[in-house]
Tab-separated table of N, CA and C in Angstrom:
chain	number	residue	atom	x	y	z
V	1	UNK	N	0.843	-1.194	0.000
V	1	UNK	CA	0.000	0.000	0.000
V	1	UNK	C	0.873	1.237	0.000
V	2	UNK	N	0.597	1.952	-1.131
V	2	UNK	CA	1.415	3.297	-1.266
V	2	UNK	C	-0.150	4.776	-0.694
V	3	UNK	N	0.712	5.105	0.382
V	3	UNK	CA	-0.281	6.128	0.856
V	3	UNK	C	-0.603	7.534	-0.430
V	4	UNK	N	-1.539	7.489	-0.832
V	4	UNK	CA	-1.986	8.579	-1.895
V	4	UNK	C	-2.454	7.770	-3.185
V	5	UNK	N	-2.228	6.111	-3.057
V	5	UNK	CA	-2.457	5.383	-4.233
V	5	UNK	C	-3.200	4.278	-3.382
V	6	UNK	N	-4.813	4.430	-3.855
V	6	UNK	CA	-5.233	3.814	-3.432
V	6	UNK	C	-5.696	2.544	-4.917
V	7	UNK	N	-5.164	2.398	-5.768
V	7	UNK	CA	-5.783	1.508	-6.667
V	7	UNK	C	-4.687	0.474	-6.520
V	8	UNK	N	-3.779	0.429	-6.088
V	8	UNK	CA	-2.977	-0.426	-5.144
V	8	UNK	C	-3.769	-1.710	-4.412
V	9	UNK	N	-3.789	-1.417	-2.931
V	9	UNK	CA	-4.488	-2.248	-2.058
V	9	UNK	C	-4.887	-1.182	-1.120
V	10	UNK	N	-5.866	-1.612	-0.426
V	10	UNK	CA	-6.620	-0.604	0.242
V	10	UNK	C	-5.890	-0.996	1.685
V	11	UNK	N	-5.995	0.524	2.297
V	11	UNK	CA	-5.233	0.889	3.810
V	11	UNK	C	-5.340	-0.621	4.514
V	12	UNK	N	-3.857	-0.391	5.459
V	12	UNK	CA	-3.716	-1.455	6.319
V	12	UNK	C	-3.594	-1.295	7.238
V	13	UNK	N	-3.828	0.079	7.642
V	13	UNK	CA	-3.978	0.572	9.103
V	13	UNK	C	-5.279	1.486	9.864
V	14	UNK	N	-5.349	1.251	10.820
V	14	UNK	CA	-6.341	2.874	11.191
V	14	UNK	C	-5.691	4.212	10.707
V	15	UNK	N	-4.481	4.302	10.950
V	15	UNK	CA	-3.846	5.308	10.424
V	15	UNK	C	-3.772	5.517	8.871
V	16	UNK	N	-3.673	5.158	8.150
V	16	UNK	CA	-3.938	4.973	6.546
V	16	UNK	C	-5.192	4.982	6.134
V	17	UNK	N	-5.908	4.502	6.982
V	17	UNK	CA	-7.797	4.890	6.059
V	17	UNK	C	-8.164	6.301	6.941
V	18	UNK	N	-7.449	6.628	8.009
V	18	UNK	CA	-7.838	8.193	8.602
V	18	UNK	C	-7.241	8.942	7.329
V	19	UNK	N	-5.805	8.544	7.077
V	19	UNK	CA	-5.259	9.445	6.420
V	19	UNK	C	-6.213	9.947	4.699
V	20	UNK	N	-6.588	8.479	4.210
V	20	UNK	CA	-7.380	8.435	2.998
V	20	UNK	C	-8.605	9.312	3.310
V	21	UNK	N	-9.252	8.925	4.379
V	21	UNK	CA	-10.756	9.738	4.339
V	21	UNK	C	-10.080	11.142	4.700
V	22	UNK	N	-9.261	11.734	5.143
V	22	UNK	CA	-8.767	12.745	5.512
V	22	UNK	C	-8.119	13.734	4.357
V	23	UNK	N	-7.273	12.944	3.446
V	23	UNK	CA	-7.235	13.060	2.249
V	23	UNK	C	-8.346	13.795	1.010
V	24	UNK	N	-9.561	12.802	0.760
V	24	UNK	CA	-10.881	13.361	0.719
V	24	UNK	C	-11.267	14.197	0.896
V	25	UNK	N	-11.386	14.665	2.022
V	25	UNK	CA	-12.339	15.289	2.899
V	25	UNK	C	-11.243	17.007	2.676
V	26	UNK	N	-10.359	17.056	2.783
V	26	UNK	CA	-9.540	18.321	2.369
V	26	UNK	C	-9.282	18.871	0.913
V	27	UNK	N	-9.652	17.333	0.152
V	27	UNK	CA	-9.734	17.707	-1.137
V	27	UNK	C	-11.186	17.931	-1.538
V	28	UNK	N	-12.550	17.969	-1.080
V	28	UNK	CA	-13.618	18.666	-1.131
V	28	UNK	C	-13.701	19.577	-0.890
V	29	UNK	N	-12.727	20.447	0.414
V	29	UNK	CA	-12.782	21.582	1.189
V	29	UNK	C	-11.846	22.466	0.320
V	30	UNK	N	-11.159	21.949	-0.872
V	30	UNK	CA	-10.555	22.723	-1.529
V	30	UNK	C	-11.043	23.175	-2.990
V	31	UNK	N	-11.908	22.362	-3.126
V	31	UNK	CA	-12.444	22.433	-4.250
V	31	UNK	C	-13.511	23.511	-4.069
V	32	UNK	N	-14.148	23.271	-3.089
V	32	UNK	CA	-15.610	24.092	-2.711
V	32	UNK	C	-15.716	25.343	-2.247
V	33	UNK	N	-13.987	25.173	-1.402
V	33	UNK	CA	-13.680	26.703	-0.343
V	33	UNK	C	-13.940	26.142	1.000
V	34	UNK	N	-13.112	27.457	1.459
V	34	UNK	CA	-13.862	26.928	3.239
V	34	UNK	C	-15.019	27.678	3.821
V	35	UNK	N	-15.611	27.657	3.652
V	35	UNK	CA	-17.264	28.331	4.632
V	35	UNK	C	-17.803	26.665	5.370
V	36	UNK	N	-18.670	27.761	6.011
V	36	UNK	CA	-19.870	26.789	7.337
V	36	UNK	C	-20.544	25.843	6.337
V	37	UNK	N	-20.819	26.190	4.912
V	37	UNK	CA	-20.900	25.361	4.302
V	37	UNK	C	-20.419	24.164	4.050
V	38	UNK	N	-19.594	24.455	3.326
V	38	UNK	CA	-18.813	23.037	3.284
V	38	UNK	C	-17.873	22.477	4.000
V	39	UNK	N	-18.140	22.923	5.273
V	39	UNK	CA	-17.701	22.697	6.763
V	39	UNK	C	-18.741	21.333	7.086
V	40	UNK	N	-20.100	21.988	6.856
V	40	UNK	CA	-20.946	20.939	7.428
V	40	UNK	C	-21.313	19.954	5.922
V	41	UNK	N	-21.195	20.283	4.849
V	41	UNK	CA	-21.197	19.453	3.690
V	41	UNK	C	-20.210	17.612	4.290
V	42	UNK	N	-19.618	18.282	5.379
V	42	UNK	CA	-17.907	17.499	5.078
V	42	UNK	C	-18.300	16.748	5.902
V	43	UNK	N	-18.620	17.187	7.159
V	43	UNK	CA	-18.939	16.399	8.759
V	43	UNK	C	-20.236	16.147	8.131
V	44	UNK	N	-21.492	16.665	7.272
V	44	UNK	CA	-22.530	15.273	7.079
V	44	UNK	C	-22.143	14.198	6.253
V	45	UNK	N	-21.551	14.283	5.360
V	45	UNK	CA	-20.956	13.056	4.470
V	45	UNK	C	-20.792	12.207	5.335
V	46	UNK	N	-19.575	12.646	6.414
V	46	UNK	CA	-18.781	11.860	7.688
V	46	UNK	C	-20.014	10.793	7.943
V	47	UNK	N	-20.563	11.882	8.701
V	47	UNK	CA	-21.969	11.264	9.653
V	47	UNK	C	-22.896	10.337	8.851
V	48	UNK	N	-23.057	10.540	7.442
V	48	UNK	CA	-23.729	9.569	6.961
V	48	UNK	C	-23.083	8.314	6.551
V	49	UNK	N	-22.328	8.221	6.244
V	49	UNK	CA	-20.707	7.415	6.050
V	49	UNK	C	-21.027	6.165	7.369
V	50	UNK	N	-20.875	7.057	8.667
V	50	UNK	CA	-20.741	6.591	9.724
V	50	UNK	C	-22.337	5.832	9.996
V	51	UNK	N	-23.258	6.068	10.015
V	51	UNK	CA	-24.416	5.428	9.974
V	51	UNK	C	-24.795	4.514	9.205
V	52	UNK	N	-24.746	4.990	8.071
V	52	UNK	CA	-25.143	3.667	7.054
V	52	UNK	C	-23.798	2.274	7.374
V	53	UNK	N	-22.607	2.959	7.494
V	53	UNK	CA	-21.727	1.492	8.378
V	53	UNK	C	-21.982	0.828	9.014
V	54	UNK	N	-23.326	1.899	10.217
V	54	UNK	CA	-23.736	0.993	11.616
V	54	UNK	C	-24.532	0.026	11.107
V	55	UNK	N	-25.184	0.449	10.047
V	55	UNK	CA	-26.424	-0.133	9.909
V	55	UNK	C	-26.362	-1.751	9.093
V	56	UNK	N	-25.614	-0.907	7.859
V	56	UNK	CA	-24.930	-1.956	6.828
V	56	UNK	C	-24.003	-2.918	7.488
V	57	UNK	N	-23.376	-2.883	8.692
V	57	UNK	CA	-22.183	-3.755	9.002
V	57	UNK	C	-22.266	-4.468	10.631
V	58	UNK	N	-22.163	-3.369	11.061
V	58	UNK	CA	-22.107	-3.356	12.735
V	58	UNK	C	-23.689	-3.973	13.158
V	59	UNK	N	-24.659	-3.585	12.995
V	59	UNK	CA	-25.806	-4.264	13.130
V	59	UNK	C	-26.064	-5.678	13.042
V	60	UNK	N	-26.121	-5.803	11.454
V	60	UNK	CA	-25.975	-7.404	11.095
V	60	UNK	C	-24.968	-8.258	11.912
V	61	UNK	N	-23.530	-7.884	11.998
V	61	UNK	CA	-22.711	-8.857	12.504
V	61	UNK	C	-22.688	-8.580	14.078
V	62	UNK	N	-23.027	-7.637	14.367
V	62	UNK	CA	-23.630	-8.009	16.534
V	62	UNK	C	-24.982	-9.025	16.365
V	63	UNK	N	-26.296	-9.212	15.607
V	63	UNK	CA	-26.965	-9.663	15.752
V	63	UNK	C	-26.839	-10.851	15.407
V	64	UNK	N	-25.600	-11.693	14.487
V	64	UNK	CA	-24.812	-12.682	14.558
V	64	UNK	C	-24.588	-13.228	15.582
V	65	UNK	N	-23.584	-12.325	16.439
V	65	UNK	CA	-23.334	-12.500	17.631
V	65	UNK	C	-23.658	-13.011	18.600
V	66	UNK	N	-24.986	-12.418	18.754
V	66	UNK	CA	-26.338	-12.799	19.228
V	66	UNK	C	-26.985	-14.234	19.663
V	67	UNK	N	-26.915	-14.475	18.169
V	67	UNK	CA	-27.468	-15.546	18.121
V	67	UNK	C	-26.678	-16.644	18.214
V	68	UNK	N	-25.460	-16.468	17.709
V	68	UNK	CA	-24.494	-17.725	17.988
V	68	UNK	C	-23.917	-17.808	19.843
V	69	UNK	N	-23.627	-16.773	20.798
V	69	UNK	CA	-23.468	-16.451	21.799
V	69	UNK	C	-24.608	-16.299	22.973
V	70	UNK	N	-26.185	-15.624	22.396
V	70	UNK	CA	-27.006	-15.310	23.263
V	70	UNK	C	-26.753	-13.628	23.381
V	71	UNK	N	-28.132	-13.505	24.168
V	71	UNK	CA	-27.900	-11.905	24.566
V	71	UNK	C	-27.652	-12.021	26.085
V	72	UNK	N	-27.441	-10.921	26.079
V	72	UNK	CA	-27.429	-10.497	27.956
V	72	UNK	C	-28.342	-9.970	28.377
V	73	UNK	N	-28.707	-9.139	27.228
V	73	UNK	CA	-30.581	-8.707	28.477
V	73	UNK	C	-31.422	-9.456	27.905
């Protein structure tokens, strides 16, 4: 993995996919400018990013969990 080349192999660290989405996320803010705008353009992407993950990933595989383990409440 070459950091800035992602058609390579994709990040192998926490530090390398911060850096990639971080990457992104400064190259929108440069394109667009910096205002409250695309301040919050940037952090909702984030936030939706981050939800649809919960939903799409984290959900399904705890309720895996679940069922192969049991719940606690």
């Amino acid at each position: 993995y070459v950091i800035g080349n992602t058609a390579d192999a994709p990040p192998e660290t926490p530090g390398e996919l911060n850096y990639l989405l971080t990457v992104e996320c400064r190259a929108y803010l440069q394109h667009k400018g910096l205002s409250y705008t695309t301040i919050n353009d940037i952090l909702g992407a984030l936030e939706g990013a981050k939800a649809e993950f919960i939903r799409r990933v984290l959900i399904p595989y705890d309720d895996g969990k679940i069922k192969e383990n049991g719940d606690v409440y």
